[in-house]
XYZ file of C-alpha atoms in Angstrom:
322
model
C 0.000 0.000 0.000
C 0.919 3.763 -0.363
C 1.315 6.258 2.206
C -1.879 7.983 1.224
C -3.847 3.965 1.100
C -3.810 3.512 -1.975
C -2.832 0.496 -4.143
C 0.745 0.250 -5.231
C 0.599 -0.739 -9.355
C 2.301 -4.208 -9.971
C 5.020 -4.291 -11.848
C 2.730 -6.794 -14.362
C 0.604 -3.662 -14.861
C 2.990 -0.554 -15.195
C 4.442 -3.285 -17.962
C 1.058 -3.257 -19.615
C 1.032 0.411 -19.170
C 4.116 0.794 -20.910
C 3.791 -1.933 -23.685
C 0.333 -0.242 -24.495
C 2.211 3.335 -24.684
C 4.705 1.970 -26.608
C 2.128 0.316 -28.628
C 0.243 3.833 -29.725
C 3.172 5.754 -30.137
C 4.260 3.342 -32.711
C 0.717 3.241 -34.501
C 0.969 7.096 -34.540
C 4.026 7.028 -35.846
C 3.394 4.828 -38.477
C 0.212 7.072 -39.394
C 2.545 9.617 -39.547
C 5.203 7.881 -41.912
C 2.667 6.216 -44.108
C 0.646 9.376 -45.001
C 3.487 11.864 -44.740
C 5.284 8.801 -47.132
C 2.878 8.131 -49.709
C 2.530 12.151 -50.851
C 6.412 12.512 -51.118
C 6.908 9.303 -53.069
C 3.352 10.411 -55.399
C 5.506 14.130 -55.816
C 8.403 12.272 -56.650
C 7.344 9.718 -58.944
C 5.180 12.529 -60.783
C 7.327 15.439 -60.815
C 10.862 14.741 -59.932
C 11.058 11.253 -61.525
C 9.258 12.046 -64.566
C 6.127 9.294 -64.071
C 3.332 11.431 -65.509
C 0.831 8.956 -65.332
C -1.050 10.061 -62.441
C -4.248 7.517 -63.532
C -2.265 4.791 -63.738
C -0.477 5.488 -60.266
C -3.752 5.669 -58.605
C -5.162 2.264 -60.221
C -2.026 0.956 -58.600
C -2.900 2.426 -55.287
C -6.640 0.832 -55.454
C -4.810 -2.566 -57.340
C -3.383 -2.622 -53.687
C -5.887 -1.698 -51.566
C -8.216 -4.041 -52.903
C -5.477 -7.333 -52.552
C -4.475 -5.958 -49.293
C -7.793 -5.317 -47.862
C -8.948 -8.793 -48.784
C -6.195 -10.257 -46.905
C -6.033 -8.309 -43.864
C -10.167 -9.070 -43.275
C -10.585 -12.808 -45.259
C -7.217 -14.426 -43.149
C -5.661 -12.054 -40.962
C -9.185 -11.168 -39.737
C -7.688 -7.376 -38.522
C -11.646 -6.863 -38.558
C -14.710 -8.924 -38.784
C -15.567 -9.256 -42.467
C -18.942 -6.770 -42.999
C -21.257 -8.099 -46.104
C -23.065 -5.917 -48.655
C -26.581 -6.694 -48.250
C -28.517 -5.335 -50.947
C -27.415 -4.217 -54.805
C -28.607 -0.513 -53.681
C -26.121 -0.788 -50.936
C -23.775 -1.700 -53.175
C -25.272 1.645 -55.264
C -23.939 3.614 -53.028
C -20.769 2.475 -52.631
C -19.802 2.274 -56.253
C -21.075 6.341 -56.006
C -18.834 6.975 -53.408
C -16.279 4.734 -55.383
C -16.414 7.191 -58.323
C -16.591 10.621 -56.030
C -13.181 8.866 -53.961
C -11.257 8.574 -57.515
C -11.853 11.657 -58.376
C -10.546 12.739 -55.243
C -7.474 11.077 -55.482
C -6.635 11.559 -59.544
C -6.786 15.320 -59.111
C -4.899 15.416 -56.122
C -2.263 12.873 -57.817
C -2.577 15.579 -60.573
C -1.924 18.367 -58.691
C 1.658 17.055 -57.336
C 2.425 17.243 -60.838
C 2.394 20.876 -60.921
C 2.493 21.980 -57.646
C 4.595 21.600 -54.652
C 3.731 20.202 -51.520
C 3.692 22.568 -49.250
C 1.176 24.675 -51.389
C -0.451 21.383 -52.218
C -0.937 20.655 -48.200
C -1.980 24.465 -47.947
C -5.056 23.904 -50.448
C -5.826 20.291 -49.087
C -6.276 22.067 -45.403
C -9.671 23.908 -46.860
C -11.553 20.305 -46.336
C -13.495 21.693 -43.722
C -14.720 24.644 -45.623
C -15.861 22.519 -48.346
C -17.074 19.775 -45.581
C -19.430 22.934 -44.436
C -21.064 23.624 -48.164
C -21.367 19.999 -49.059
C -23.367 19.575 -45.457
C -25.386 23.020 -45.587
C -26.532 22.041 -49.185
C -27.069 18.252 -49.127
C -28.568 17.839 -45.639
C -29.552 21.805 -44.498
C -27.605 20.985 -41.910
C -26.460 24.173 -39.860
C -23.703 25.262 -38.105
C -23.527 27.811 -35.381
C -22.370 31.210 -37.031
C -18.708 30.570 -34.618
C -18.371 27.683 -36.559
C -18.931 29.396 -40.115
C -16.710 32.238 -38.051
C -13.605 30.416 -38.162
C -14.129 29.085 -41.462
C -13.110 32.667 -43.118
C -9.211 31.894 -41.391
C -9.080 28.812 -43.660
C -9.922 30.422 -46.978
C -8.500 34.128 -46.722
C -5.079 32.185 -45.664
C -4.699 30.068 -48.252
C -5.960 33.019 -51.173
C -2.982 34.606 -48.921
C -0.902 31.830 -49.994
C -2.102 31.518 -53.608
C -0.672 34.829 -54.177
C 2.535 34.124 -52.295
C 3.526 30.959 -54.076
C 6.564 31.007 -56.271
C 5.635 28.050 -58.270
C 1.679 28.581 -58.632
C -0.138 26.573 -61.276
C -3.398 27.229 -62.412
C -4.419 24.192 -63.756
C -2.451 22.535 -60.878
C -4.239 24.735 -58.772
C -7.690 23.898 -60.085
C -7.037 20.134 -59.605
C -5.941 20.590 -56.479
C -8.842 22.879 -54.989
C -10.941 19.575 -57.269
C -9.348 16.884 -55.184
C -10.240 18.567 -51.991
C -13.972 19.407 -52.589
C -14.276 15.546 -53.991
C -12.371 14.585 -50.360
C -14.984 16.659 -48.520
C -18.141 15.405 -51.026
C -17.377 12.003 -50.203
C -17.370 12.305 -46.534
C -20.476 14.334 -46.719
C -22.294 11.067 -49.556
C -20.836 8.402 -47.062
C -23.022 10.038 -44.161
C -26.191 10.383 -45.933
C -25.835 6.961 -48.209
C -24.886 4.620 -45.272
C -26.636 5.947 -42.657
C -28.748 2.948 -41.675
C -27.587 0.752 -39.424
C -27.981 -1.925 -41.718
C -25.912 -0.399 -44.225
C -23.403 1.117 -42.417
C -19.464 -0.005 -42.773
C -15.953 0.398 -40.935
C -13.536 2.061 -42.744
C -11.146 -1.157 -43.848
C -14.696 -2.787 -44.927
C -15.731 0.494 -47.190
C -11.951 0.380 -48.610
C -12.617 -3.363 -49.460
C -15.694 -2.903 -51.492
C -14.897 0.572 -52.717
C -11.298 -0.313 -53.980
C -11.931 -2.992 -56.709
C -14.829 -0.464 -57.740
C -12.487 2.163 -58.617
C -10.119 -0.278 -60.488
C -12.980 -0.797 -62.840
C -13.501 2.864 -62.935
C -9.994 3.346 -63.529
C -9.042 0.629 -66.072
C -11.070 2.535 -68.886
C -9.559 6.074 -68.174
C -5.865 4.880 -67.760
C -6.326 3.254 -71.388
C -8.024 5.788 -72.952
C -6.439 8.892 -71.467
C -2.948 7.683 -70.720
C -1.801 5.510 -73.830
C 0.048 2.705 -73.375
C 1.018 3.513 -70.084
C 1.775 -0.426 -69.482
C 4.009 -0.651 -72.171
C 6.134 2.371 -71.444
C 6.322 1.142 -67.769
C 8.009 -2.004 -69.268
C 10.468 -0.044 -71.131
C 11.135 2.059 -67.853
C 11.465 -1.076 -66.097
C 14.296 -2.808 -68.707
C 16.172 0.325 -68.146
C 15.940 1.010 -64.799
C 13.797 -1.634 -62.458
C 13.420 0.851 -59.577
C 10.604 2.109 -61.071
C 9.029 -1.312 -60.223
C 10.091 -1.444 -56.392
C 9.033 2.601 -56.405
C 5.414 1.620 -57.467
C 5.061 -1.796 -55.396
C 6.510 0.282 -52.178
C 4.140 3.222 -53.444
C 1.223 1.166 -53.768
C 1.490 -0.383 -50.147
C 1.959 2.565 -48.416
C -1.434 3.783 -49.850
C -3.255 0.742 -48.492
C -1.215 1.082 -45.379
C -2.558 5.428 -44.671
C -5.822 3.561 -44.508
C -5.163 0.950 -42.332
C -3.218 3.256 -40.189
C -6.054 5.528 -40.043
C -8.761 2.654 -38.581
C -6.122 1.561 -36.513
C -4.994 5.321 -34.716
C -9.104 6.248 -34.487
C -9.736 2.468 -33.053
C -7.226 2.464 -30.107
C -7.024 6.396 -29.482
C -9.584 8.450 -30.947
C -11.536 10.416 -34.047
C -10.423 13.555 -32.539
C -6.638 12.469 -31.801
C -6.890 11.184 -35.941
C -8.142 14.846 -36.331
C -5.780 16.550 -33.929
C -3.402 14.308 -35.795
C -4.146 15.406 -39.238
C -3.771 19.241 -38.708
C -0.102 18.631 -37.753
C 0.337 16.448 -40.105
C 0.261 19.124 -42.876
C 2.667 21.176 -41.272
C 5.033 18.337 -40.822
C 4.755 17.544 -44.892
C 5.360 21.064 -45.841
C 8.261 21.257 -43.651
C 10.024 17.528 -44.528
C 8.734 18.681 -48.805
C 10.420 22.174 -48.483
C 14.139 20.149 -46.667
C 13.532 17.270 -49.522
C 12.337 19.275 -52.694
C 13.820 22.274 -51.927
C 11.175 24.085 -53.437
C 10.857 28.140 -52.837
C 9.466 29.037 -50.699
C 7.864 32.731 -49.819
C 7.204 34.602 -46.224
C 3.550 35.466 -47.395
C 2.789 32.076 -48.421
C 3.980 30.422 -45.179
C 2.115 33.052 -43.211
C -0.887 32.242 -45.520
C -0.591 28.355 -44.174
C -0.448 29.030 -40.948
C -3.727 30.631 -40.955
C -5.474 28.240 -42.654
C -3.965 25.969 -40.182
C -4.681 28.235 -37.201
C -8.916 28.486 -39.039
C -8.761 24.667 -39.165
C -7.899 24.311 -35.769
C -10.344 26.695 -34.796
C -12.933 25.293 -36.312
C -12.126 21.437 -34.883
C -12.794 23.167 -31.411
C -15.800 25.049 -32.437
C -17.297 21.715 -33.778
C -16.356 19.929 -30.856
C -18.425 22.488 -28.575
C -21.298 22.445 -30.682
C -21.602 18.537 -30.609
C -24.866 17.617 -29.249
């Protein structure tokens, strides 16, 4: 016993303690690598190494999410394996399929043209978009502090638009694309599968949603990036890195979602979202040391208020929750 009566921990349970520390800090950490990972090796691949085949790239990603997925529910049983019920079910998820590639083509896009700092700087304006999507599909309303801290987000990164050394337009227009698909998609997933009958964990969505977009996919990689398999062979007789670079690629996409279920499912949705506002800052940062893209003083400061608005408007949310 203690001095003040109370029970002395064993040393079998500050072990536990520890392991179980040890346990999240690793999970976070992977979050962190995998997701931080897979947008420098997409920027690399598409800009630096001169892969412009940003279709193609993503059909791998879903290739792998789709084989990966299988196995991690069907044998490894990481979750309990969640069946579609109903071909209107399945509806849905193909539409929410087709919204999530568009998401992640544009974005893919974007790298191409942009760097990705100002890439993370754009991507931070989910929640704006979150807010429309919501306000128009459900009439669901926010209290005006909420709206408030939504002007932050949007005047910082117009702030950083004008500030960025290597602006793109068309870059620019994918990019602001990518994140209002991101933000339609969580918006469709809440009023699609809102039954309880219909509703799915995040590594069961990703199973059913990923082979869905490689169908999607197949058609617009052939028709809109020619003979992208063929000139991935040639790549690969003169330099098979390119192989390694897409397998490696290709897992780490599967492994930002399995990261994700796995943070939210031993910590929390708001230490995922708590998570994912430093998590841009840490990108632009480790971009700006790799890259060594310019960088200006106006669009930094432009960032940083978008992140500060984001922030702002996690708490405000969090208030308002009924």
């Amino acid at each position: 016993m203690t001095a003040k009566g109370g029970a002395t921990p064993s040393p079998g349970g500050l072990s536990g303690l520890a392991n179980g520390r040890f346990f999240t800090v690793g999970l976070v950490t992977s979050w962190y690598s995998s997701n931080i990972g897979v947008l420098l090796l997409n920027k690399y691949l598409l800009s630096n190494y001169g892969f412009k085949y940003p279709i193609f790239l993503t059909m791998c990603h879903m290739s792998a999410c789709a084989l990966l997925s299988y196995a991690a529910i069907a044998w490894l049983r990481v979750v309990p394996m969640q069946l579609v019920r109903s071909r209107v079910q399945l509806a849905k998820i193909a539409a929410l399929s087709l919204v999530f590639c568009g998401s992640v083509v544009s974005g893919n896009v974007s790298l191409r043209y942009l760097p990705v700092s100002f890439n993370q700087a754009v991507g931070a304006t989910t929640p704006f978009f979150t807010a429309v999507f919501a306000y128009i599909m459900t009439v669901k309303r926010e209290s005006w502090v909420t709206y408030l801290t939504l002007v932050p987000v949007v005047t910082g990164v117009i702030i950083a638009s004008g500030g960025e050394p290597s602006f793109h337009l068309f870059g620019f227009i994918m990019c602001i694309g990518a994140t209002a698909a991101r933000a339609l998609k969580t918006v469709l997933q809440g009023i699609l599968l809102s039954s309880e009958g219909e509703k799915l964990n995040s590594m069961n969505l990703l199973l059913y949603m990923a082979p869905i977009a490689v169908i999607l996919l197949l058609p617009a990689t052939i028709f809109m990036e020619d003979n992208v398999v063929g000139i991935t062979i040639e790549l690969a007789k003169k330099d098979f890195t390119i192989v390694w670079l897409l397998l490696f690629n290709s897992c780490l996409a599967y492994f930002v979602n399995l990261t994700n279920f796995l943070v939210t499912k031993h910590t929390s949705a708001l230490t995922l979202q708590v998570l994912g506002n430093a998590k841009g800052a840490v990108a632009v940062v480790v971009s700006i040391l790799i890259f060594r893209n310019p960088v200006s003083v106006t669009g930094m400061l432009g960032y940083t208020l978008t992140v500060i608005g984001v922030i702002l408007y996690s708490e405000s949310k969090k208030r308002n929750k009924p």
